[in-house]
GROMACS .gro file of C-alpha atoms in nm:
model
  446
    1GLU     CA    1   1.433   1.486  -6.606
    2SER     CA    2   1.340   1.270  -6.902
    3LEU     CA    3   1.010   1.321  -7.085
    4LYS     CA    4   0.898   0.987  -6.944
    5GLU     CA    5   0.954   1.119  -6.591
    6VAL     CA    6   0.770   1.443  -6.676
    7ALA     CA    7   0.475   1.245  -6.814
    8GLU     CA    8   0.458   1.030  -6.503
    9LYS     CA    9   0.484   1.333  -6.273
   10TYR     CA   10   0.185   1.506  -6.433
   11GLY     CA   11  -0.010   1.190  -6.511
   12VAL     CA   12  -0.038   1.245  -6.885
   13PRO     CA   13   0.056   1.018  -7.179
   14ILE     CA   14   0.403   1.090  -7.312
   15GLU     CA   15   0.259   1.073  -7.664
   16ALA     CA   16   0.038   1.373  -7.580
   17ILE     CA   17   0.347   1.568  -7.472
   18TYR     CA   18   0.511   1.476  -7.803
   19ALA     CA   19   0.209   1.597  -7.998
   20LEU     CA   20   0.159   1.926  -7.808
   21ASN     CA   21   0.526   2.023  -7.831
   22ASN     CA   22   0.584   1.895  -8.187
   23ILE     CA   23   0.853   1.654  -8.068
   24THR     CA   24   0.952   1.364  -8.291
   25PRO     CA   25   1.111   1.092  -8.076
   26PRO     CA   26   1.384   1.013  -8.021
   27SER     CA   27   1.495   1.375  -7.988
   28LYS     CA   28   1.869   1.442  -7.998
   29VAL     CA   29   1.824   1.795  -7.866
   30ARG     CA   30   1.819   1.873  -7.496
   31ILE     CA   31   1.475   2.022  -7.429
   32LYS     CA   32   1.477   2.305  -7.178
   33SER     CA   33   1.100   2.331  -7.132
   34VAL     CA   34   0.778   2.164  -7.248
   35LYS     CA   35   0.409   2.246  -7.231
   36ILE     CA   36   0.194   2.005  -7.030
   37PRO     CA   37  -0.139   1.907  -7.191
   38ASP     CA   38  -0.448   2.021  -7.000
   39ALA     CA   39  -0.776   1.834  -6.981
   40GLU     CA   40  -0.920   2.005  -7.288
   41TYR     CA   41  -0.618   1.922  -7.502
   42LEU     CA   42  -0.609   1.563  -7.376
   43ALA     CA   43  -0.973   1.511  -7.472
   44ALA     CA   44  -0.911   1.638  -7.825
   45TRP     CA   45  -0.587   1.440  -7.856
   46ALA     CA   46  -0.751   1.120  -7.731
   47SER     CA   47  -1.031   1.142  -7.987
   48VAL     CA   48  -0.776   1.166  -8.269
   49ALA     CA   49  -0.561   0.887  -8.125
   50ALA     CA   50  -0.864   0.661  -8.094
   51GLU     CA   51  -0.911   0.667  -8.471
   52GLU     CA   52  -0.585   0.476  -8.511
   53THR     CA   53  -0.630   0.095  -8.517
   54PRO     CA   54  -0.429  -0.070  -8.235
   55ILE     CA   55  -0.281  -0.417  -8.252
   56THR     CA   56  -0.483  -0.649  -8.029
   57SER     CA   57  -0.385  -0.969  -7.857
   58SER     CA   58  -0.545  -1.180  -8.131
   59GLU     CA   59  -0.341  -1.033  -8.414
   60GLN     CA   60  -0.024  -1.187  -8.548
   61SER     CA   61   0.307  -1.020  -8.621
   62ASP     CA   62   0.470  -1.020  -8.962
   63GLU     CA   63   0.734  -1.263  -8.840
   64GLY     CA   64   0.517  -1.574  -8.843
   65ASP     CA   65   0.319  -1.731  -8.561
   66ILE     CA   66   0.447  -1.508  -8.277
   67GLU     CA   67   0.141  -1.379  -8.095
   68ILE     CA   68   0.137  -1.018  -7.976
   69THR     CA   69  -0.001  -1.022  -7.623
   70GLU     CA   70  -0.138  -0.739  -7.416
   71GLY     CA   71   0.099  -0.569  -7.177
   72SER     CA   72   0.456  -0.461  -7.225
   73ILE     CA   73   0.755  -0.692  -7.224
   74GLU     CA   74   0.858  -0.541  -6.892
   75GLU     CA   75   0.523  -0.624  -6.731
   76ARG     CA   76   0.538  -0.983  -6.852
   77ALA     CA   77   0.900  -1.016  -6.742
   78THR     CA   78   0.800  -0.936  -6.385
   79ALA     CA   79   0.548  -1.217  -6.375
   80GLU     CA   80   0.729  -1.474  -6.589
   81VAL     CA   81   1.102  -1.421  -6.550
   82PRO     CA   82   1.208  -1.779  -6.642
   83GLU     CA   83   1.005  -1.780  -6.965
   84ILE     CA   84   1.080  -1.430  -7.091
   85ASP     CA   85   1.300  -1.397  -7.398
   86LEU     CA   86   1.399  -1.045  -7.494
   87GLY     CA   87   1.577  -1.171  -7.804
   88GLU     CA   88   1.933  -1.147  -7.926
   89PHE     CA   89   2.160  -0.852  -7.986
   90GLY     CA   90   2.225  -0.726  -8.334
   91SER     CA   91   2.576  -0.700  -8.469
   92PRO     CA   92   2.795  -0.536  -8.365
   93ILE     CA   93   2.709  -0.519  -7.996
   94LYS     CA   94   2.803  -0.168  -7.887
   95ILE     CA   95   2.952  -0.111  -7.541
   96THR     CA   96   3.008   0.255  -7.454
   97ILE     CA   97   3.260   0.363  -7.190
   98VAL     CA   98   3.221   0.714  -7.047
   99LEU     CA   99   3.508   0.843  -6.833
  100PRO     CA  100   3.659   1.184  -6.746
  101PHE     CA  101   3.991   1.147  -6.927
  102ASN     CA  102   4.051   1.524  -6.955
  103THR     CA  103   4.214   1.477  -7.297
  104ALA     CA  104   4.043   1.795  -7.415
  105LYS     CA  105   4.253   1.982  -7.159
  106ASN     CA  106   4.611   1.937  -7.043
  107SER     CA  107   4.701   1.567  -7.063
  108ASP     CA  108   4.885   1.604  -6.733
  109ASP     CA  109   4.545   1.640  -6.564
  110LEU     CA  110   4.460   1.277  -6.637
  111SER     CA  111   4.361   1.111  -6.312
  112GLY     CA  112   4.581   0.815  -6.224
  113TYR     CA  113   4.300   0.591  -6.109
  114ILE     CA  114   4.097   0.661  -6.425
  115ALA     CA  115   4.400   0.570  -6.637
  116ASP     CA  116   4.449   0.250  -6.436
  117PHE     CA  117   4.083   0.157  -6.461
  118TYR     CA  118   4.077   0.211  -6.837
  119SER     CA  119   4.404   0.021  -6.880
  120GLY     CA  120   4.239  -0.274  -6.705
  121ILE     CA  121   3.950  -0.253  -6.950
  122LEU     CA  122   4.191  -0.254  -7.244
  123MET     CA  123   4.371  -0.558  -7.105
  124GLY     CA  124   4.036  -0.734  -7.061
  125ILE     CA  125   3.939  -0.662  -7.421
  126ASP     CA  126   4.277  -0.788  -7.539
  127HIS     CA  127   4.230  -1.119  -7.354
  128LEU     CA  128   3.871  -1.154  -7.476
  129LYS     CA  129   3.996  -1.113  -7.834
  130GLU     CA  130   4.271  -1.370  -7.777
  131ASP     CA  131   4.004  -1.615  -7.654
  132GLY     CA  132   3.776  -1.546  -7.953
  133LEU     CA  133   3.503  -1.396  -7.735
  134PHE     CA  134   3.490  -1.042  -7.871
  135GLU     CA  135   3.406  -1.081  -8.241
  136GLU     CA  136   3.049  -0.948  -8.210
  137PHE     CA  137   3.142  -0.652  -7.991
  138GLU     CA  138   3.264  -0.301  -8.049
  139VAL     CA  139   3.367  -0.047  -7.786
  140GLU     CA  140   3.322   0.327  -7.810
  141THR     CA  141   3.507   0.537  -7.554
  142ILE     CA  142   3.389   0.888  -7.468
  143ASP     CA  143   3.588   1.151  -7.281
  144LEU     CA  144   3.329   1.325  -7.067
  145SER     CA  145   3.560   1.625  -7.023
  146GLU     CA  146   3.499   1.716  -7.388
  147TYR     CA  147   3.152   1.829  -7.283
  148THR     CA  148   3.042   2.086  -7.027
  149SER     CA  149   2.813   1.827  -6.866
  150SER     CA  150   2.653   1.486  -6.910
  151TRP     CA  151   2.346   1.666  -7.042
  152GLU     CA  152   2.543   1.813  -7.331
  153MET     CA  153   2.690   1.473  -7.406
  154LEU     CA  154   2.342   1.320  -7.417
  155SER     CA  155   2.218   1.588  -7.656
  156ASP     CA  156   2.507   1.498  -7.887
  157GLY     CA  157   2.350   1.154  -7.938
  158VAL     CA  158   2.675   0.962  -7.877
  159LEU     CA  159   2.504   0.701  -7.658
  160GLU     CA  160   2.253   0.594  -7.921
  161GLY     CA  161   2.276   0.230  -8.019
  162SER     CA  162   2.451   0.132  -7.695
  163GLU     CA  163   2.364  -0.207  -7.550
  164LEU     CA  164   2.566  -0.139  -7.233
  165ILE     CA  165   2.712   0.180  -7.084
  166ILE     CA  166   3.000   0.173  -6.834
  167GLY     CA  167   3.050   0.496  -6.640
  168PRO     CA  168   3.087   0.781  -6.571
  169VAL     CA  169   3.221   0.772  -6.214
  170SER     CA  170   3.054   1.040  -6.000
  171SER     CA  171   2.690   1.054  -5.898
  172ARG     CA  172   2.657   1.401  -6.051
  173ASP     CA  173   2.772   1.282  -6.393
  174LEU     CA  174   2.581   0.954  -6.373
  175HIS     CA  175   2.243   1.103  -6.280
  176PRO     CA  176   2.132   1.228  -6.626
  177ILE     CA  177   2.274   0.919  -6.795
  178ALA     CA  178   2.088   0.693  -6.551
  179SER     CA  179   1.766   0.872  -6.641
  180TYR     CA  180   1.843   0.833  -7.012
  181CYS     CA  181   1.919   0.462  -6.970
  182ASN     CA  182   1.603   0.402  -6.770
  183THR     CA  183   1.392   0.563  -7.042
  184ASN     CA  184   1.569   0.379  -7.324
  185LYS     CA  185   1.610   0.045  -7.140
  186ILE     CA  186   1.991   0.042  -7.161
  187PRO     CA  187   2.186  -0.133  -6.882
  188LEU     CA  188   2.416   0.113  -6.704
  189VAL     CA  189   2.712   0.018  -6.483
  190SER     CA  190   2.836   0.243  -6.204
  191PRO     CA  191   3.195   0.117  -6.197
  192LEU     CA  192   3.374   0.272  -5.900
  193ASP     CA  193   3.162   0.478  -5.659
  194ASN     CA  194   2.937   0.324  -5.392
  195ASN     CA  195   2.783   0.668  -5.335
  196THR     CA  196   2.582   0.627  -5.655
  197SER     CA  197   2.353   0.369  -5.493
  198THR     CA  198   2.056   0.609  -5.479
  199LEU     CA  199   2.042   0.608  -5.860
  200ALA     CA  200   1.926   0.245  -5.847
  201GLN     CA  201   1.590   0.345  -5.698
  202GLY     CA  202   1.321   0.303  -5.961
  203ASN     CA  203   1.576   0.219  -6.231
  204PRO     CA  204   1.591  -0.156  -6.312
  205TYR     CA  205   1.868  -0.094  -6.566
  206PHE     CA  206   2.117   0.038  -6.310
  207PHE     CA  207   2.396  -0.189  -6.180
  208LEU     CA  208   2.623  -0.080  -5.894
  209PHE     CA  209   2.937  -0.288  -5.943
  210PRO     CA  210   3.161  -0.208  -5.641
  211PRO     CA  211   3.076  -0.477  -5.384
  212THR     CA  212   2.910  -0.358  -5.066
  213ALA     CA  213   3.030  -0.493  -4.731
  214ASP     CA  214   2.705  -0.436  -4.541
  215ASN     CA  215   2.631  -0.809  -4.522
  216ALA     CA  216   2.985  -0.914  -4.424
  217LEU     CA  217   2.901  -0.951  -4.054
  218SER     CA  218   2.606  -1.178  -4.130
  219ARG     CA  219   2.830  -1.383  -4.357
  220GLN     CA  220   3.087  -1.424  -4.079
  221VAL     CA  221   2.828  -1.561  -3.835
  222GLU     CA  222   2.694  -1.787  -4.109
  223LYS     CA  223   3.045  -1.935  -4.150
  224MET     CA  224   3.076  -1.984  -3.774
  225ALA     CA  225   2.764  -2.201  -3.784
  226ILE     CA  226   2.924  -2.444  -4.031
  227ARG     CA  227   3.067  -2.754  -3.865
  228VAL     CA  228   3.351  -2.908  -4.062
  229ASP     CA  229   3.401  -3.206  -3.828
  230ASP     CA  230   3.115  -3.326  -3.606
  231SER     CA  231   3.359  -3.518  -3.389
  232ILE     CA  232   3.519  -3.193  -3.266
  233GLN     CA  233   3.340  -2.985  -3.005
  234GLU     CA  234   3.304  -2.617  -3.082
  235SER     CA  235   3.263  -2.312  -2.863
  236ILE     CA  236   3.171  -1.959  -2.979
  237THR     CA  237   3.294  -1.649  -2.796
  238VAL     CA  238   3.210  -1.286  -2.872
  239LEU     CA  239   3.513  -1.079  -2.767
  240TYR     CA  240   3.470  -0.702  -2.750
  241GLU     CA  241   3.592  -0.390  -2.577
  242LYS     CA  242   3.438  -0.307  -2.239
  243GLY     CA  243   3.187  -0.023  -2.265
  244TYR     CA  244   3.082  -0.116  -2.620
  245ASP     CA  245   2.803  -0.357  -2.522
  246GLU     CA  246   2.545  -0.146  -2.708
  247SER     CA  247   2.756  -0.074  -3.016
  248TYR     CA  248   2.614  -0.166  -3.354
  249LEU     CA  249   2.874  -0.433  -3.434
  250VAL     CA  250   2.833  -0.608  -3.097
  251THR     CA  251   2.452  -0.601  -3.092
  252GLU     CA  252   2.430  -0.715  -3.456
  253THR     CA  253   2.671  -1.002  -3.393
  254ILE     CA  254   2.470  -1.127  -3.096
  255LYS     CA  255   2.145  -1.086  -3.288
  256GLU     CA  256   2.284  -1.290  -3.580
  257LEU     CA  257   2.398  -1.566  -3.341
  258GLN     CA  258   2.060  -1.575  -3.168
  259GLN     CA  259   1.871  -1.587  -3.497
  260ARG     CA  260   2.066  -1.899  -3.592
  261GLY     CA  261   2.018  -2.057  -3.250
  262LEU     CA  262   2.394  -2.072  -3.185
  263PRO     CA  263   2.506  -2.090  -2.820
  264TYR     CA  264   2.776  -1.837  -2.736
  265ASN     CA  265   2.974  -1.677  -2.455
  266THR     CA  266   3.080  -1.314  -2.426
  267PHE     CA  267   3.398  -1.163  -2.288
  268SER     CA  268   3.478  -0.793  -2.269
  269TYR     CA  269   3.773  -0.603  -2.131
  270ASN     CA  270   3.950  -0.270  -2.156
  271PHE     CA  271   4.281  -0.310  -2.334
  272MET     CA  272   4.435  -0.066  -2.081
  273GLU     CA  273   4.392  -0.333  -1.812
  274GLY     CA  274   4.731  -0.478  -1.900
  275ARG     CA  275   4.869  -0.824  -1.967
  276GLU     CA  276   4.697  -0.985  -1.666
  277ILE     CA  277   4.380  -0.999  -1.873
  278THR     CA  278   4.527  -1.302  -2.053
  279THR     CA  279   4.456  -1.529  -1.755
  280SER     CA  280   4.086  -1.442  -1.727
  281LEU     CA  281   4.044  -1.450  -2.105
  282GLY     CA  282   4.200  -1.796  -2.115
  283LYS     CA  283   3.962  -1.921  -1.847
  284SER     CA  284   3.665  -1.804  -2.057
  285LEU     CA  285   3.773  -2.028  -2.345
  286SER     CA  286   3.737  -2.406  -2.368
  287GLU     CA  287   4.037  -2.634  -2.342
  288GLU     CA  288   3.858  -2.925  -2.510
  289SER     CA  289   3.684  -2.739  -2.794
  290LEU     CA  290   3.769  -2.551  -3.107
  291ASN     CA  291   3.722  -2.191  -2.992
  292LYS     CA  292   3.560  -1.980  -3.261
  293VAL     CA  293   3.621  -1.622  -3.147
  294ILE     CA  294   3.455  -1.331  -3.325
  295ILE     CA  295   3.579  -0.978  -3.252
  296PRO     CA  296   3.316  -0.724  -3.366
  297SER     CA  297   3.536  -0.414  -3.355
  298HIS     CA  298   3.695  -0.151  -3.577
  299SER     CA  299   3.927  -0.018  -3.306
  300GLU     CA  300   4.282  -0.096  -3.420
  301ALA     CA  301   4.422  -0.061  -3.069
  302PHE     CA  302   4.175  -0.308  -2.918
  303ILE     CA  303   4.196  -0.553  -3.210
  304SER     CA  304   4.576  -0.554  -3.191
  305ASP     CA  305   4.567  -0.621  -2.816
  306ALA     CA  306   4.300  -0.890  -2.848
  307LEU     CA  307   4.493  -1.076  -3.118
  308ARG     CA  308   4.813  -1.057  -2.914
  309ASN     CA  309   4.638  -1.202  -2.607
  310LEU     CA  310   4.471  -1.480  -2.806
  311HIS     CA  311   4.800  -1.575  -2.968
  312LEU     CA  312   4.967  -1.582  -2.627
  313ILE     CA  313   4.695  -1.814  -2.493
  314GLN     CA  314   4.717  -2.033  -2.801
  315SER     CA  315   5.096  -2.069  -2.791
  316THR     CA  316   5.139  -2.121  -2.416
  317GLU     CA  317   4.832  -2.326  -2.331
  318SER     CA  318   4.776  -2.510  -2.664
  319TYR     CA  319   4.419  -2.388  -2.710
  320GLN     CA  320   4.256  -2.440  -3.049
  321ILE     CA  321   4.152  -2.091  -3.161
  322GLU     CA  322   3.998  -1.967  -3.484
  323VAL     CA  323   3.932  -1.593  -3.512
  324TYR     CA  324   3.659  -1.423  -3.718
  325GLY     CA  325   3.711  -1.055  -3.791
  326MET     CA  326   3.557  -0.760  -3.973
  327SER     CA  327   3.623  -0.683  -4.341
  328LYS     CA  328   3.801  -0.353  -4.263
  329TRP     CA  329   4.079  -0.537  -4.080
  330LYS     CA  330   4.246  -0.614  -4.413
  331THR     CA  331   4.321  -0.245  -4.464
  332MET     CA  332   4.444  -0.170  -4.109
  333GLU     CA  333   4.818  -0.124  -4.140
  334SER     CA  334   4.900  -0.133  -3.767
  335LEU     CA  335   4.773  -0.489  -3.712
  336ASP     CA  336   5.030  -0.768  -3.692
  337ILE     CA  337   4.972  -0.987  -3.998
  338GLU     CA  338   5.163  -1.268  -3.828
  339HIS     CA  339   4.879  -1.292  -3.574
  340PHE     CA  340   4.634  -1.327  -3.864
  341HIS     CA  341   4.812  -1.640  -3.981
  342GLN     CA  342   4.878  -1.789  -3.637
  343LEU     CA  343   4.513  -1.755  -3.535
  344ASN     CA  344   4.371  -1.879  -3.868
  345LEU     CA  345   4.183  -1.553  -3.916
  346LYS     CA  346   3.873  -1.569  -4.137
  347LEU     CA  347   3.738  -1.262  -4.317
  348SER     CA  348   3.460  -1.185  -4.563
  349VAL     CA  349   3.590  -0.900  -4.780
  350PRO     CA  350   3.470  -0.712  -5.090
  351TYR     CA  351   3.808  -0.740  -5.264
  352ASN     CA  352   4.082  -1.001  -5.266
  353THR     CA  353   4.317  -1.127  -5.534
  354ASP     CA  354   4.430  -1.489  -5.548
  355PHE     CA  355   4.781  -1.472  -5.692
  356ASN     CA  356   4.791  -1.851  -5.723
  357ASP     CA  357   4.512  -1.835  -5.981
  358PRO     CA  358   4.647  -1.879  -6.339
  359LYS     CA  359   4.397  -1.616  -6.458
  360THR     CA  360   4.550  -1.363  -6.221
  361ASP     CA  361   4.898  -1.457  -6.342
  362ARG     CA  362   4.791  -1.405  -6.702
  363PHE     CA  363   4.645  -1.063  -6.623
  364VAL     CA  364   4.943  -0.941  -6.422
  365ASN     CA  365   5.201  -1.056  -6.678
  366GLY     CA  366   5.003  -0.909  -6.966
  367TYR     CA  367   4.951  -0.582  -6.784
  368ILE     CA  368   5.320  -0.542  -6.698
  369ALA     CA  369   5.417  -0.621  -7.057
  370ALA     CA  370   5.168  -0.368  -7.195
  371PHE     CA  371   5.206  -0.082  -6.948
  372ASN     CA  372   5.543  -0.146  -6.782
  373THR     CA  373   5.395  -0.127  -6.431
  374GLU     CA  374   5.209  -0.342  -6.178
  375PRO     CA  375   4.827  -0.330  -6.197
  376THR     CA  376   4.650  -0.135  -5.923
  377PRO     CA  377   4.312  -0.234  -5.771
  378PHE     CA  378   4.150   0.005  -6.020
  379ALA     CA  379   4.307  -0.187  -6.309
  380TYR     CA  380   4.168  -0.513  -6.167
  381GLN     CA  381   3.826  -0.347  -6.142
  382GLY     CA  382   3.828  -0.243  -6.506
  383TYR     CA  383   3.936  -0.591  -6.614
  384ASP     CA  384   3.668  -0.760  -6.401
  385ILE     CA  385   3.388  -0.534  -6.529
  386ILE     CA  386   3.454  -0.570  -6.901
  387THR     CA  387   3.520  -0.945  -6.893
  388PHE     CA  388   3.216  -1.011  -6.672
  389PHE     CA  389   2.964  -0.818  -6.880
  390VAL     CA  390   3.091  -0.947  -7.215
  391ASP     CA  391   3.059  -1.299  -7.072
  392VAL     CA  392   2.699  -1.258  -6.954
  393MET     CA  393   2.595  -1.069  -7.268
  394LYS     CA  394   2.720  -1.362  -7.478
  395ARG     CA  395   2.551  -1.616  -7.250
  396TYR     CA  396   2.209  -1.456  -7.214
  397ASN     CA  397   2.185  -1.196  -7.492
  398LYS     CA  398   1.931  -0.924  -7.406
  399ASN     CA  399   1.806  -1.126  -7.110
  400PHE     CA  400   2.130  -1.073  -6.917
  401PRO     CA  401   1.998  -0.796  -6.682
  402ILE     CA  402   1.739  -1.046  -6.556
  403LYS     CA  403   1.947  -1.362  -6.565
  404ILE     CA  404   2.244  -1.237  -6.363
  405ILE     CA  405   2.032  -1.146  -6.060
  406GLY     CA  406   2.096  -1.391  -5.775
  407GLN     CA  407   2.385  -1.574  -5.942
  408LYS     CA  408   2.735  -1.564  -5.792
  409TRP     CA  409   3.038  -1.522  -6.015
  410LYS     CA  410   3.406  -1.540  -5.916
  411LEU     CA  411   3.626  -1.273  -6.075
  412LEU     CA  412   3.991  -1.178  -6.026
  413GLN     CA  413   3.951  -0.915  -5.756
  414SER     CA  414   3.585  -0.928  -5.655
  415ASP     CA  415   3.294  -1.166  -5.662
  416VAL     CA  416   2.964  -1.069  -5.822
  417LEU     CA  417   2.625  -1.136  -5.667
  418PHE     CA  418   2.374  -0.885  -5.796
  419THR     CA  419   2.059  -0.849  -5.586
  420SER     CA  420   1.774  -0.600  -5.597
  421SER     CA  421   1.623  -0.459  -5.280
  422GLU     CA  422   1.284  -0.392  -5.436
  423PRO     CA  423   1.095  -0.456  -5.763
  424GLU     CA  424   1.160  -0.223  -6.055
  425SER     CA  425   1.484  -0.099  -5.899
  426GLY     CA  426   1.846  -0.148  -5.987
  427ALA     CA  427   2.086  -0.411  -5.858
  428TYR     CA  428   2.363  -0.396  -5.600
  429ASN     CA  429   2.666  -0.621  -5.590
  430LYS     CA  430   2.655  -0.816  -5.262
  431GLY     CA  431   2.938  -1.051  -5.358
  432LEU     CA  432   3.200  -1.114  -5.091
  433LYS     CA  433   3.516  -1.323  -5.093
  434ASP     CA  434   3.571  -1.559  -4.799
  435ILE     CA  435   3.941  -1.580  -4.715
  436GLN     CA  436   4.141  -1.751  -4.442
  437TYR     CA  437   4.492  -1.675  -4.321
  438GLN     CA  438   4.677  -1.998  -4.251
  439GLN     CA  439   5.011  -2.079  -4.092
  440GLY     CA  440   5.303  -2.070  -4.333
  441TRP     CA  441   5.198  -1.725  -4.456
  442ILE     CA  442   4.929  -1.874  -4.678
  443ILE     CA  443   4.602  -1.700  -4.768
  444VAL     CA  444   4.331  -1.919  -4.923
  445GLU     CA  445   3.987  -1.843  -5.061
  446GLU     CA  446   3.726  -2.069  -4.906
   0.00000   0.00000   0.00000
């Protein structure tokens, strides 16, 4: 716990805790225990504190005609987000990266994905320097394995002066640092683990970077509602496995369609019924319309059979079919990718890399030249994180934690759309990439 959290828990001013325990903030020593002021001590402390002359709202600062108003910057930011100006960073702007490199132990213990992630960060910094965008910044890298815990690292004072902290990875290691950042108003990025989402509660300086796919289904139905050509009739069909009428994916899909007022048909079958199901499935589709078929399923066996049947109908009866799937399909190795392309499959996925993008080409070529290997998804993640946050820190200075909320940004591997579920809590990345498989083995981002 931080002293701020202790003060809030017991309902006493943190300054009174400082005074009673002879603490001079900021303390670089990890405090194992503190005394909590009782009512008698608080009364005596308050009488002494009252003798000090506070700055009122009518007084001016020493910097000219800037008026000091009542209430903290944070309170005013909540009410007046567009007008708030938290000022500019000093120089240099310190970014601290905390990762478990294990360099204090046997170097062979270095985790491959940590090495890849950090290599992506280094490549991002190299490109930022080439583009003249890194002059004001400095990066300090900390090997967490040099300490027995995050608490010991904090007591060492190595995070002081940081304007942004990236890492560590696990929830256990992040927890004390998240508390430190919340108290000291330092933005903290959880770079790789979605299981750290609980640390965002009550911490407006916490940013969970890995995109979450929980809104992918809603996004798919939203895309189905878009009419590209009003002259073409459209028909929506929900295709699912028999017996799964009450499953979450099926019920949520139907609910999303109903909320948007979209007419739809349903068709369910058991994939053990055999090839004769193709005839009845074909009759449920429209010969005159563009058939938008959504398959709310994670069963590889059923998905594979459904795609095979739809392709058979499309190729033999010349039906126009466009399939909408779930984000997990992209990682299912048993599915026939050829069916994806033939049925113009559309997905909303957390990660996708456009290899036709010149920025991707620059990253891949630079990475291979520097490290003599192809970049992994972890390397892309490191590159995306460092280039994104340097960009927004240059754009918005200290206002960036407020300004980036609700804006969508396109990066190499993932998109960024930070949203907050409740006031005074951290932000989650809800960014998704919309992709379509097209004939000719082409994948395009929509």
